[in-house]
Short mmCIF file of C-alpha atoms and ligand atoms in Angstrom, two decimals:
data_model
loop_
_atom_site.label_atom_id
_atom_site.label_comp_id
_atom_site.label_asym_id
_atom_site.label_seq_id
_atom_site.Cartn_x
_atom_site.Cartn_y
_atom_site.Cartn_z
CA UNK A 1 -3.49 24.52 -15.87
CA UNK A 2 -2.33 25.40 -19.38
CA UNK A 3 0.08 22.47 -19.33
CA UNK A 4 -2.71 20.13 -18.21
CA UNK A 5 -4.95 21.24 -21.05
CA UNK A 6 -2.11 20.93 -23.49
CA UNK A 7 -1.45 17.37 -22.25
CA UNK A 8 -5.14 16.47 -22.60
CA UNK A 9 -5.27 17.74 -26.17
CA UNK A 10 -2.07 15.94 -27.15
CA UNK A 11 -3.17 12.68 -25.52
CA UNK A 12 -6.50 12.83 -27.30
CA UNK A 13 -4.70 13.20 -30.61
CA UNK A 14 -2.36 10.27 -29.81
CA UNK A 15 -5.24 8.01 -28.81
CA UNK A 16 -7.08 8.62 -32.07
CA UNK A 17 -5.28 5.80 -33.83
CA UNK A 18 -6.21 3.36 -31.05
CA UNK A 19 -9.87 4.35 -31.39
CA UNK A 20 -9.68 3.61 -35.09
CA UNK A 21 -8.01 0.22 -34.84
CA UNK A 22 -6.70 -2.18 -32.20
CA UNK A 23 -3.32 -2.06 -30.46
CA UNK A 24 -1.57 -4.56 -32.72
CA UNK A 25 1.09 -7.23 -32.43
CA UNK A 26 4.47 -6.71 -34.07
CA UNK A 27 5.73 -9.93 -35.62
CA UNK A 28 8.49 -10.53 -38.17
CA UNK A 29 8.86 -6.79 -38.77
CA UNK A 30 5.17 -6.08 -39.32
CA UNK A 31 2.31 -4.71 -37.24
CA UNK A 32 -0.47 -7.26 -37.45
CA UNK A 33 -3.92 -7.97 -36.01
CA UNK A 34 -2.99 -11.66 -35.67
CA UNK A 35 -4.50 -14.86 -36.99
CA UNK A 36 -7.76 -14.81 -35.05
CA UNK A 37 -8.52 -11.14 -35.59
CA UNK A 38 -10.10 -11.15 -32.10
CA UNK A 39 -9.63 -8.27 -29.69
CA UNK A 40 -10.59 -7.07 -26.23
CA UNK A 41 -11.38 -3.67 -24.69
CA UNK A 42 -8.71 -1.36 -23.35
CA UNK A 43 -10.03 0.87 -20.56
CA UNK A 44 -8.48 4.00 -19.15
CA UNK A 45 -8.43 4.06 -15.34
CA UNK A 46 -9.28 7.76 -15.46
CA UNK A 47 -12.99 6.99 -15.92
CA UNK A 48 -13.07 3.32 -16.99
CA UNK A 49 -14.17 4.27 -20.49
CA UNK A 50 -13.02 2.22 -23.49
CA UNK A 51 -10.13 3.94 -25.24
CA UNK A 52 -9.64 1.25 -27.85
CA UNK A 53 -9.24 -2.41 -28.58
CA UNK A 54 -6.28 -4.73 -28.08
CA UNK A 55 -5.44 -7.58 -30.45
CA UNK A 56 -5.96 -10.84 -28.59
CA UNK A 57 -2.94 -12.96 -29.42
CA UNK A 58 -3.34 -16.72 -29.31
CA UNK A 59 -0.99 -19.70 -29.47
CA UNK A 60 -0.82 -19.42 -33.25
CA UNK A 61 0.32 -15.78 -33.10
CA UNK A 62 2.87 -16.67 -30.45
CA UNK A 63 4.16 -19.53 -32.60
CA UNK A 64 4.51 -17.19 -35.57
CA UNK A 65 6.46 -14.72 -33.40
CA UNK A 66 8.71 -17.46 -31.95
CA UNK A 67 9.43 -18.82 -35.43
CA UNK A 68 10.38 -15.29 -36.52
CA UNK A 69 12.67 -14.88 -33.50
CA UNK A 70 14.21 -18.29 -34.18
CA UNK A 71 14.95 -17.50 -37.85
CA UNK A 72 16.38 -14.06 -37.04
CA UNK A 73 18.59 -15.32 -34.21
CA UNK A 74 21.78 -16.49 -36.01
CA UNK A 75 22.26 -13.26 -37.98
CA UNK A 76 21.56 -11.02 -34.96
CA UNK A 77 23.85 -13.08 -32.71
CA UNK A 78 26.64 -12.94 -35.29
CA UNK A 79 26.30 -9.25 -36.11
CA UNK A 80 29.43 -7.29 -35.17
CA UNK A 81 28.81 -5.97 -31.62
CA UNK A 82 29.83 -2.49 -32.77
CA UNK A 83 26.98 -2.57 -35.26
CA UNK A 84 24.47 -3.77 -32.65
CA UNK A 85 25.71 -1.02 -30.37
CA UNK A 86 25.05 1.58 -33.07
CA UNK A 87 21.52 0.34 -33.69
CA UNK A 88 20.69 0.28 -29.96
CA UNK A 89 21.99 3.83 -29.49
CA UNK A 90 19.86 4.92 -32.40
CA UNK A 91 16.92 3.25 -30.68
CA UNK A 92 17.65 5.27 -27.51
CA UNK A 93 17.75 8.47 -29.61
CA UNK A 94 14.28 7.69 -30.91
CA UNK A 95 12.89 7.05 -27.42
CA UNK A 96 14.26 10.42 -26.32
CA UNK A 97 12.77 12.09 -29.39
CA UNK A 98 9.32 10.63 -28.57
CA UNK A 99 9.57 10.76 -24.78
CA UNK A 100 6.61 13.09 -24.42
CA UNK A 101 4.38 10.91 -26.58
CA UNK A 102 5.42 7.79 -24.65
CA UNK A 103 4.74 9.49 -21.32
CA UNK A 104 1.28 10.69 -22.38
CA UNK A 105 0.25 7.27 -23.69
CA UNK A 106 1.57 5.56 -20.57
CA UNK A 107 -0.33 7.93 -18.26
CA UNK A 108 -3.60 7.50 -20.14
CA UNK A 109 -3.21 3.73 -20.25
CA UNK A 110 -2.04 3.06 -16.68
CA UNK A 111 -3.12 6.09 -14.63
CA UNK A 112 0.46 6.83 -13.59
CA UNK A 113 1.01 10.58 -13.06
CA UNK A 114 2.73 12.37 -15.92
CA UNK A 115 5.32 13.85 -13.50
CA UNK A 116 6.78 10.34 -13.09
CA UNK A 117 6.10 8.97 -16.57
CA UNK A 118 8.11 11.65 -18.35
CA UNK A 119 11.15 10.41 -16.43
CA UNK A 120 10.28 6.75 -17.06
CA UNK A 121 10.59 7.23 -20.82
CA UNK A 122 14.02 8.83 -20.41
CA UNK A 123 15.06 5.97 -18.14
CA UNK A 124 14.01 3.57 -20.88
CA UNK A 125 16.42 5.29 -23.25
CA UNK A 126 19.16 5.15 -20.60
CA UNK A 127 18.67 1.37 -20.33
CA UNK A 128 19.32 1.01 -24.05
CA UNK A 129 22.38 3.27 -23.96
CA UNK A 130 23.91 1.44 -21.02
CA UNK A 131 23.57 -2.01 -22.56
CA UNK A 132 24.55 -0.73 -26.01
CA UNK A 133 27.83 0.55 -24.55
CA UNK A 134 28.47 -2.79 -22.84
CA UNK A 135 27.52 -4.87 -25.85
CA UNK A 136 31.06 -5.23 -27.29
CA UNK A 137 32.39 -6.74 -24.03
CA UNK A 138 29.46 -9.06 -23.35
CA UNK A 139 31.20 -12.08 -24.88
CA UNK A 140 34.38 -11.64 -22.83
CA UNK A 141 35.43 -14.51 -20.57
CA UNK A 142 38.28 -15.82 -18.48
CA UNK A 143 41.61 -17.43 -19.17
CA UNK A 144 42.20 -20.42 -16.84
CA UNK A 145 45.60 -22.00 -17.53
CA UNK A 146 46.78 -25.44 -16.33
CA UNK A 147 50.18 -27.02 -16.75
CA UNK A 148 49.39 -28.83 -20.00
CA UNK A 149 46.21 -27.13 -21.08
CA UNK A 150 44.66 -23.74 -21.32
CA UNK A 151 40.98 -23.20 -20.64
CA UNK A 152 39.26 -20.11 -21.83
CA UNK A 153 35.66 -19.11 -21.48
CA UNK A 154 33.42 -17.04 -23.65
CA UNK A 155 29.75 -16.16 -23.58
CA UNK A 156 27.27 -16.64 -26.37
CA UNK A 157 23.68 -15.47 -26.66
CA UNK A 158 21.33 -18.15 -25.35
CA UNK A 159 18.80 -17.88 -28.21
CA UNK A 160 15.34 -16.37 -28.61
CA UNK A 161 13.97 -15.27 -25.24
CA UNK A 162 10.49 -14.49 -23.93
CA UNK A 163 9.92 -11.26 -22.01
CA UNK A 164 6.67 -10.98 -20.03
CA UNK A 165 5.98 -7.66 -18.34
CA UNK A 166 3.42 -6.19 -15.89
CA UNK A 167 1.34 -3.03 -16.09
CA UNK A 168 3.14 -0.85 -13.56
CA UNK A 169 5.54 1.43 -15.48
CA UNK A 170 5.35 -1.02 -18.41
CA UNK A 171 7.48 0.99 -20.83
CA UNK A 172 10.46 1.34 -18.52
CA UNK A 173 10.27 -2.25 -17.29
CA UNK A 174 10.11 -3.64 -20.83
CA UNK A 175 13.25 -1.75 -21.87
CA UNK A 176 15.03 -2.98 -18.78
CA UNK A 177 14.60 -6.57 -20.00
CA UNK A 178 14.70 -6.14 -23.76
CA UNK A 179 17.79 -3.88 -23.90
CA UNK A 180 20.23 -6.41 -22.35
CA UNK A 181 18.66 -9.30 -24.27
CA UNK A 182 19.24 -7.55 -27.60
CA UNK A 183 22.69 -6.33 -26.60
CA UNK A 184 23.64 -9.91 -25.70
CA UNK A 185 22.61 -11.05 -29.19
CA UNK A 186 19.29 -12.68 -28.28
CA UNK A 187 16.12 -12.19 -30.25
CA UNK A 188 12.97 -11.37 -28.31
CA UNK A 189 9.28 -12.14 -28.12
CA UNK A 190 7.64 -9.67 -25.76
CA UNK A 191 4.21 -10.19 -24.15
CA UNK A 192 3.09 -6.94 -22.51
CA UNK A 193 0.41 -6.87 -19.82
CA UNK A 194 -3.18 -6.87 -21.06
CA UNK A 195 -4.00 -3.78 -18.96
CA UNK A 196 -1.24 -1.64 -20.52
CA UNK A 197 -0.84 -2.44 -24.21
CA UNK A 198 -0.18 0.99 -25.72
CA UNK A 199 3.47 1.83 -25.21
CA UNK A 200 4.43 -1.72 -26.28
CA UNK A 201 3.16 -0.78 -29.74
CA UNK A 202 5.20 2.41 -29.65
CA UNK A 203 8.30 0.47 -28.62
CA UNK A 204 7.88 -1.99 -31.48
CA UNK A 205 7.44 0.84 -33.97
CA UNK A 206 10.62 2.51 -32.73
CA UNK A 207 12.47 -0.81 -33.02
CA UNK A 208 11.49 -0.90 -36.66
CA UNK A 209 12.53 2.71 -37.24
CA UNK A 210 15.85 2.13 -35.46
CA UNK A 211 16.73 -0.54 -38.01
CA UNK A 212 16.43 -3.58 -35.78
CA UNK A 213 16.07 -6.36 -38.37
CA UNK A 214 12.70 -8.07 -38.87
CA UNK A 215 12.17 -10.94 -36.44
CA UNK A 216 14.72 -9.73 -33.89
CA UNK A 217 12.04 -7.97 -31.84
CA UNK A 218 8.53 -9.38 -31.79
CA UNK A 219 5.63 -8.41 -29.59
CA UNK A 220 2.38 -10.29 -29.07
CA UNK A 221 -0.46 -8.62 -27.22
CA UNK A 222 -2.92 -10.71 -25.28
CA UNK A 223 -3.97 -12.38 -22.08
CA UNK A 224 -1.54 -14.02 -19.69
CA UNK A 225 -3.19 -17.40 -19.59
CA UNK A 226 -3.43 -17.47 -23.39
CA UNK A 227 -0.60 -15.63 -25.21
CA UNK A 228 1.65 -15.55 -22.12
CA UNK A 229 1.22 -19.25 -21.44
CA UNK A 230 1.91 -20.18 -25.07
CA UNK A 231 5.14 -18.16 -24.95
CA UNK A 232 6.34 -19.91 -21.79
CA UNK A 233 5.72 -23.30 -23.42
CA UNK A 234 7.23 -22.65 -26.84
CA UNK A 235 10.23 -24.89 -27.61
CA UNK A 236 12.13 -22.17 -29.52
CA UNK A 237 12.22 -19.93 -26.43
CA UNK A 238 15.33 -20.66 -24.39
CA UNK A 239 14.83 -18.32 -21.43
CA UNK A 240 12.00 -16.35 -19.82
CA UNK A 241 12.43 -12.97 -18.22
CA UNK A 242 9.31 -12.30 -16.19
CA UNK A 243 8.20 -9.39 -14.05
CA UNK A 244 4.94 -9.75 -12.18
CA UNK A 245 3.24 -11.40 -9.25
CA UNK A 246 4.86 -14.21 -7.28
CA UNK A 247 1.94 -16.58 -7.94
CA UNK A 248 2.26 -15.98 -11.71
CA UNK A 249 5.99 -16.67 -11.40
CA UNK A 250 5.37 -20.11 -10.00
CA UNK A 251 2.86 -20.86 -12.77
CA UNK A 252 5.39 -19.77 -15.37
CA UNK A 253 8.06 -21.94 -13.82
CA UNK A 254 5.77 -24.95 -14.10
CA UNK A 255 4.74 -24.07 -17.66
CA UNK A 256 8.36 -23.69 -18.75
CA UNK A 257 9.56 -26.86 -17.01
CA UNK A 258 8.82 -29.40 -19.79
CA UNK A 259 11.04 -27.40 -22.19
CA UNK A 260 13.66 -26.75 -19.45
CA UNK A 261 13.61 -22.99 -19.72
CA UNK A 262 15.98 -20.77 -17.81
CA UNK A 263 13.93 -18.29 -15.78
CA UNK A 264 14.54 -14.88 -14.30
CA UNK A 265 11.80 -13.62 -12.02
CA UNK A 266 11.18 -10.18 -10.57
CA UNK A 267 8.17 -10.62 -8.33
CA UNK A 268 6.25 -8.98 -5.53
CA UNK A 269 7.40 -7.27 -2.37
CA UNK A 270 6.29 -6.13 1.10
CA UNK A 271 9.29 -4.00 1.77
CA UNK A 272 10.10 -2.49 5.16
CA UNK A 273 11.42 1.00 5.78
CA UNK A 274 12.95 1.05 9.27
CA UNK A 275 13.24 4.40 11.02
CA UNK A 276 15.42 4.51 14.14
CA UNK A 277 15.21 7.31 16.72
CA UNK A 278 18.67 8.62 15.77
CA UNK A 279 17.84 9.09 12.07
CA UNK A 280 17.63 12.39 10.23
CA UNK A 281 13.87 12.39 10.61
CA UNK A 282 13.19 15.17 8.10
CA UNK A 283 14.91 13.26 5.34
CA UNK A 284 13.41 9.96 6.49
CA UNK A 285 9.96 11.54 6.29
CA UNK A 286 10.49 12.64 2.68
CA UNK A 287 11.70 9.17 1.70
CA UNK A 288 9.00 7.24 3.55
CA UNK A 289 6.22 9.25 1.90
CA UNK A 290 7.85 9.20 -1.54
CA UNK A 291 8.56 5.47 -1.56
CA UNK A 292 4.97 4.38 -1.01
CA UNK A 293 2.82 7.10 -2.52
CA UNK A 294 4.78 7.74 -5.74
CA UNK A 295 3.78 5.72 -8.81
CA UNK A 296 0.37 5.22 -7.16
CA UNK A 297 2.01 2.77 -4.76
CA UNK A 298 2.16 0.37 -7.71
CA UNK A 299 5.88 -0.10 -7.37
CA UNK A 300 7.58 -3.39 -6.56
CA UNK A 301 10.18 -1.69 -4.37
CA UNK A 302 7.68 0.49 -2.52
CA UNK A 303 8.25 0.70 1.22
CA UNK A 304 4.80 -0.48 2.18
CA UNK A 305 5.65 -1.28 5.83
CA UNK A 306 6.88 1.56 8.02
CA UNK A 307 8.71 0.12 11.03
CA UNK A 308 9.27 2.99 13.43
CA UNK A 309 11.03 3.00 16.80
CA UNK A 310 8.54 3.27 19.67
CA UNK A 311 9.89 6.41 21.34
CA UNK A 312 9.50 8.47 18.13
CA UNK A 313 6.46 6.63 16.78
CA UNK A 314 3.77 9.10 17.76
CA UNK A 315 5.51 12.17 16.48
CA UNK A 316 6.90 10.60 13.31
CA UNK A 317 3.64 8.92 12.33
CA UNK A 318 1.77 12.19 12.94
CA UNK A 319 4.15 13.92 10.52
CA UNK A 320 3.62 11.19 7.93
CA UNK A 321 -0.15 11.53 8.36
CA UNK A 322 0.01 15.29 7.84
CA UNK A 323 1.86 14.78 4.53
CA UNK A 324 -0.43 11.99 3.35
CA UNK A 325 -3.50 14.18 3.89
CA UNK A 326 -1.99 16.78 1.56
CA UNK A 327 -1.05 14.44 -1.31
CA UNK A 328 -2.68 15.69 -4.47
CA UNK A 329 -4.83 13.00 -6.08
CA UNK A 330 -6.04 13.75 -9.56
CA UNK A 331 -5.99 13.26 -13.31
CA UNK A 332 -2.70 11.66 -14.35
CA UNK A 333 -2.09 14.24 -17.08
CA UNK A 334 -2.26 17.12 -14.61
CA UNK A 335 1.38 18.01 -13.82
CA UNK A 336 0.32 18.82 -10.22
CA UNK A 337 -1.02 15.29 -9.62
CA UNK A 338 0.97 13.15 -7.22
CA UNK A 339 -1.31 10.09 -7.11
CA UNK A 340 -3.45 9.06 -10.07
CA UNK A 341 -6.10 6.36 -10.56
CA UNK A 342 -5.20 2.68 -10.09
CA UNK A 343 -4.64 0.76 -13.29
CA UNK A 344 -7.87 -1.27 -13.48
CA UNK A 345 -11.19 -1.64 -11.71
CA UNK A 346 -10.20 -5.14 -10.58
CA UNK A 347 -7.01 -3.89 -8.99
CA UNK A 348 -8.88 -0.92 -7.48
CA UNK A 349 -11.36 -3.38 -5.87
CA UNK A 350 -8.48 -5.43 -4.52
CA UNK A 351 -6.81 -2.38 -2.95
CA UNK A 352 -10.12 -1.15 -1.51
CA UNK A 353 -10.81 -4.58 0.00
CA UNK A 354 -7.82 -4.06 2.31
CA UNK A 355 -9.62 -1.16 3.99
CA UNK A 356 -12.14 -3.63 5.41
CA UNK A 357 -9.46 -6.20 6.10
CA UNK A 358 -7.54 -3.59 8.11
CA UNK A 359 -10.61 -2.68 10.16
CA UNK A 360 -11.53 -6.32 10.73
CA UNK A 361 -8.00 -7.18 11.87
CA UNK A 362 -8.10 -4.29 14.36
CA UNK A 363 -5.88 -1.68 12.72
CA UNK A 364 -6.82 1.99 12.55
CA UNK A 365 -7.23 3.96 9.37
CA UNK A 366 -5.58 7.24 10.36
CA UNK A 367 -5.74 8.78 6.89
CA UNK A 368 -7.79 7.85 3.82
CA UNK A 369 -9.49 4.50 3.52
CA UNK A 370 -12.10 5.67 1.04
CA UNK A 371 -12.48 6.14 -2.70
CA UNK A 372 -12.31 9.68 -4.12
CA UNK A 373 -16.02 10.28 -4.65
CA UNK A 374 -15.52 13.51 -6.59
CA UNK A 375 -13.32 11.68 -9.12
CA UNK A 376 -15.68 8.74 -9.75
CA UNK A 377 -16.04 6.73 -11.96
CA UNK A 378 -12.22 6.58 -12.13
CA UNK A 379 -10.20 4.17 -10.00
CA UNK A 380 -9.15 6.80 -7.46
CA UNK A 381 -8.21 5.75 -3.93
CA UNK A 382 -7.45 8.14 -1.08
CA UNK A 383 -3.81 7.83 -0.02
CA UNK A 384 -4.14 5.72 3.10
CA UNK A 385 -2.22 5.25 6.33
CA UNK A 386 -2.87 2.31 8.66
CA UNK A 387 -1.69 2.60 12.25
CA UNK A 388 -2.07 0.43 15.34
CA UNK A 389 -1.04 -2.49 13.17
CA UNK A 390 0.87 -5.68 13.97
CA UNK A 391 3.17 -7.48 11.60
CA UNK A 392 0.99 -10.59 11.55
CA UNK A 393 -1.99 -8.69 10.11
CA UNK A 394 -2.79 -9.19 6.43
CA UNK A 395 -2.12 -5.50 5.74
CA UNK A 396 1.47 -6.12 6.91
CA UNK A 397 1.98 -9.44 5.15
CA UNK A 398 0.31 -9.12 1.74
CA UNK A 399 1.31 -6.96 -1.20
CA UNK A 400 -1.51 -4.43 -1.60
CA UNK A 401 0.20 -2.54 -4.46
CA UNK A 402 -1.59 0.76 -3.93
CA UNK A 403 -1.04 4.10 -2.13
CA UNK A 404 -1.42 2.40 1.23
CA UNK A 405 1.10 2.37 4.08
CA UNK A 406 1.08 0.20 7.22
CA UNK A 407 2.91 1.64 10.26
CA UNK A 408 4.19 -0.73 12.96
CA UNK A 409 6.22 0.21 16.06
CA UNK A 410 9.33 -1.62 17.30
CA UNK A 411 11.38 -1.46 20.48
CA UNK A 412 14.97 -2.11 19.47
CA UNK A 413 17.26 -3.33 16.72
CA UNK A 414 16.53 -7.01 17.38
CA UNK A 415 12.81 -6.54 17.10
CA UNK A 416 13.17 -4.36 14.00
CA UNK A 417 15.13 -7.10 12.26
CA UNK A 418 12.65 -9.80 13.26
CA UNK A 419 9.70 -7.78 11.95
CA UNK A 420 11.53 -6.81 8.77
CA UNK A 421 12.21 -10.44 7.91
CA UNK A 422 8.89 -11.88 9.03
CA UNK A 423 7.21 -11.83 5.59
CA UNK A 424 7.31 -14.21 2.66
CA UNK A 425 8.85 -11.56 0.41
CA UNK A 426 12.43 -10.28 0.26
CA UNK A 427 12.82 -7.65 -2.43
CA UNK A 428 14.11 -4.43 -0.88
CA UNK A 429 14.59 -2.76 2.48
CA UNK A 430 15.31 0.77 3.67
CA UNK A 431 17.16 1.74 6.85
CA UNK A 432 17.26 5.17 8.45
CA UNK A 433 19.84 5.61 11.21
CA UNK A 434 22.86 7.76 12.06
CA UNK A 435 24.68 4.78 13.57
CA UNK A 436 27.00 3.34 10.91
CA UNK A 437 27.53 0.06 12.71
CA UNK A 438 23.81 -0.47 13.12
CA UNK A 439 23.23 0.35 9.45
CA UNK A 440 25.66 -2.42 8.47
CA UNK A 441 24.28 -4.92 10.99
CA UNK A 442 20.73 -4.35 9.80
CA UNK A 443 21.67 -4.36 6.11
CA UNK A 444 23.50 -7.65 6.49
CA UNK A 445 20.71 -9.22 8.54
CA UNK A 446 17.75 -8.25 6.39
CA UNK A 447 16.31 -10.80 3.95
CA UNK A 448 16.27 -8.70 0.79
CA UNK A 449 18.07 -8.46 -2.50
CA UNK A 450 18.52 -4.70 -2.20
CA UNK A 451 19.01 -2.42 0.79
CA UNK A 452 19.13 1.35 0.79
CA UNK A 453 20.58 3.14 3.83
CA UNK A 454 19.49 6.73 4.47
CA UNK A 455 18.11 6.87 0.96
CA UNK A 456 15.06 6.27 -1.12
CA UNK A 457 15.34 3.76 -3.95
CA UNK A 458 17.68 4.93 -6.67
CA UNK A 459 19.05 2.89 -9.48
CA UNK A 460 22.60 2.46 -10.74
CA UNK A 461 22.46 0.35 -13.90
CA UNK A 462 25.59 -1.76 -13.23
CA UNK A 463 24.31 -2.67 -9.75
CA UNK A 464 22.32 -5.89 -9.20
CA UNK A 465 18.55 -5.54 -9.00
CA UNK A 466 16.35 -8.39 -7.78
CA UNK A 467 14.84 -10.17 -4.83
CA UNK A 468 15.11 -13.12 -2.48
CA UNK A 469 12.43 -15.46 -1.06
CA UNK A 470 9.09 -14.99 -2.89
CA UNK A 471 10.37 -11.78 -4.52
CA UNK A 472 12.35 -13.35 -7.28
CA UNK A 473 15.08 -15.42 -8.82
CA UNK A 474 18.11 -13.83 -10.46
CA UNK A 475 19.43 -10.31 -10.82
CA UNK A 476 19.18 -7.62 -13.46
CA UNK A 477 21.69 -4.92 -14.21
CA UNK A 478 25.19 -4.74 -15.59
CA UNK A 479 26.87 -8.05 -16.19
CA UNK A 480 24.17 -9.87 -14.18
CA UNK A 481 21.82 -9.33 -17.10
CA UNK A 482 24.32 -10.72 -19.59
CA UNK A 483 24.82 -13.79 -17.40
CA UNK A 484 21.14 -14.51 -17.80
CA UNK A 485 20.83 -13.91 -21.53
CA UNK A 486 24.06 -15.73 -22.43
CA UNK A 487 25.56 -19.20 -22.10
CA UNK A 488 29.09 -19.51 -20.76
CA UNK A 489 31.22 -21.89 -22.79
CA UNK A 490 34.54 -23.37 -21.67
CA UNK A 491 37.11 -24.29 -24.31
CA UNK A 492 40.08 -26.43 -23.22
CA UNK A 493 43.14 -26.76 -25.47
CA UNK A 494 46.16 -28.99 -25.00
CA UNK A 495 49.43 -27.09 -25.10
CA UNK A 496 51.56 -30.06 -26.15
CA UNK A 497 51.93 -33.82 -25.96
CA UNK A 498 50.59 -34.52 -22.50
CA UNK A 499 49.99 -38.16 -21.56
CA UNK A 500 46.55 -39.42 -22.66
CA UNK A 501 45.27 -42.49 -20.77
CA UNK A 502 45.48 -45.50 -23.08
CA UNK A 503 42.87 -48.27 -23.18
CA UNK A 504 42.93 -51.47 -25.23
CA UNK A 505 46.63 -51.18 -26.01
P1 NAD B 1 0.82 -10.45 -13.18
O1 NAD B 1 1.67 -11.53 -12.64
O2 NAD B 1 -0.64 -10.56 -13.03
O3 NAD B 1 1.07 -10.27 -14.75
C1 NAD B 1 2.34 -10.00 -15.29
C2 NAD B 1 2.40 -10.52 -16.71
O4 NAD B 1 2.28 -11.94 -16.70
C3 NAD B 1 1.29 -10.00 -17.62
O5 NAD B 1 1.83 -9.71 -18.88
C4 NAD B 1 0.34 -11.17 -17.68
O6 NAD B 1 -0.41 -11.19 -18.86
C5 NAD B 1 1.31 -12.34 -17.65
N1 NAD B 1 0.75 -13.63 -17.23
C6 NAD B 1 -0.27 -13.85 -16.36
N2 NAD B 1 -0.50 -15.18 -16.25
C7 NAD B 1 0.40 -15.81 -17.04
C8 NAD B 1 0.67 -17.17 -17.35
N3 NAD B 1 -0.03 -18.17 -16.81
N4 NAD B 1 1.67 -17.45 -18.21
C9 NAD B 1 2.39 -16.47 -18.76
N5 NAD B 1 2.18 -15.15 -18.53
C10 NAD B 1 1.19 -14.83 -17.67
O7 NAD B 1 1.40 -9.12 -12.53
P2 NAD B 1 0.78 -7.65 -12.63
O8 NAD B 1 -0.43 -7.62 -11.77
O9 NAD B 1 0.69 -7.27 -14.08
O10 NAD B 1 1.96 -6.76 -12.00
C11 NAD B 1 2.06 -6.45 -10.66
C12 NAD B 1 3.07 -7.35 -9.96
O11 NAD B 1 4.35 -7.20 -10.56
C13 NAD B 1 3.27 -7.00 -8.51
O12 NAD B 1 3.30 -8.18 -7.74
C14 NAD B 1 4.64 -6.33 -8.47
O13 NAD B 1 5.32 -6.39 -7.25
C15 NAD B 1 5.35 -7.07 -9.54
N6 NAD B 1 6.52 -6.32 -10.01
C16 NAD B 1 7.77 -6.72 -9.60
C17 NAD B 1 8.91 -6.01 -9.98
C18 NAD B 1 10.27 -6.43 -9.51
O14 NAD B 1 11.24 -5.92 -10.05
N7 NAD B 1 10.40 -7.31 -8.54
C19 NAD B 1 8.77 -4.88 -10.80
C20 NAD B 1 7.47 -4.49 -11.18
C21 NAD B 1 6.37 -5.22 -10.79
#
């Protein structure tokens, strides 16, 4: 209780500045309200009250930011990698120093429980450290000798890049994109989500304090269809790293097409967790519950479809239900809270609409299905479990992005694989079995960019992260990130006097 009260007092103090003035843009090394001076309300999902204003960036602000990124690019690209590495490590130090502040702001802004957000800030710092350490080798290439020539390759930063991020764990996701871009030698224009503007300001301020030169990191607040669209269309931006909904991804691809932008998309998911009868069911239970109800279910890799073998279905689903009933829903700053309010009233309405859809389609709501009346007017949803569902129901096909799990039985391995793949998405998949051969067969057969066997989602930064089908294009992590933010150049040199074809002799 004391910790909760302490968090509330600290958050109130941190939010004071956003009550006094809008969450600003950061362009060419300066915090600015932008050309129009217009702003929009920022609401906290805790009670939907206004906690401040957000500068509403327009095409002019985006142009100013892109010009700044363009001018700063050559010097940043050509800076000695060891120096860039030093600056990025310093940046990580500052994130760690302010981790508590970042976590409190993020929780107030997004409704994500503080127990997860404190770790998200530290993970943000880890992203910077990892790419800082790999910065000196990012340009390395291959040597490809021929008899009379030698080819060698090297990589060079692609140019200024646009980074567009969503509102679920916005701080961590932004660092995941921006850290490799900067380490590669790119300059950045970041457009954070309109529903989670606060930690983007904090990030920009830390960039300044870390000594990142003016124009290397720019951030424009605003609406997707306004500031975001202008960024995707700007001719100075060479590549777009986008995290968000699949439908937004296709819009961005179209918007970026006239200027031939390279795109990297991390999109939605409807990820299966498959539990076979021979699995360690205690551990599977922990993972199943964690992977859908943590982060308010607003997690791209959440296991939102539980595929469970028929002969253990009743017992396993009953155990899941028992856990779900006990999940503690509450204020995101309360350290005991496991599920907080959903980010925005509009998203809350979308999630709640699936309760009716489930009933209409003939599924049962075994747990939850209602709002948390005692926590109104916040966007609180009861953790929910749908049973008696089929894979062709909307609750099994569409990304709900809330603390809502759909359980579906299967007979055997073949049926499990068919159900797992029968969705438009292909981000991640989870398999629980004691049979090693089956684990491999399923992992190889599943349409997904990432598979975890007998594990919840955990992240190793050199490993590729990304999705297939409607879940994305491209991979993040390790060298995969550098591949995206850099151009590979081949240089071919003659070793001697080889015969050159002669014309017009
Ligand atoms: P969203 O697509 O609505 O918005 C994401 C960002 O795109 C925001 O900054 C928004 O302002 C911007 N945007 C919207 N329209 C735009 C346009 N026309 N041009 C340019 N920018 C535009 O997504 P969201 O609702 O903020 O986030 C939730 C989604 O993100 C879910 O689908 C989730 O699965 C996905 N996500 C995926 C991953 C992953 O790694 N695959 C990670 C996190 C979230």
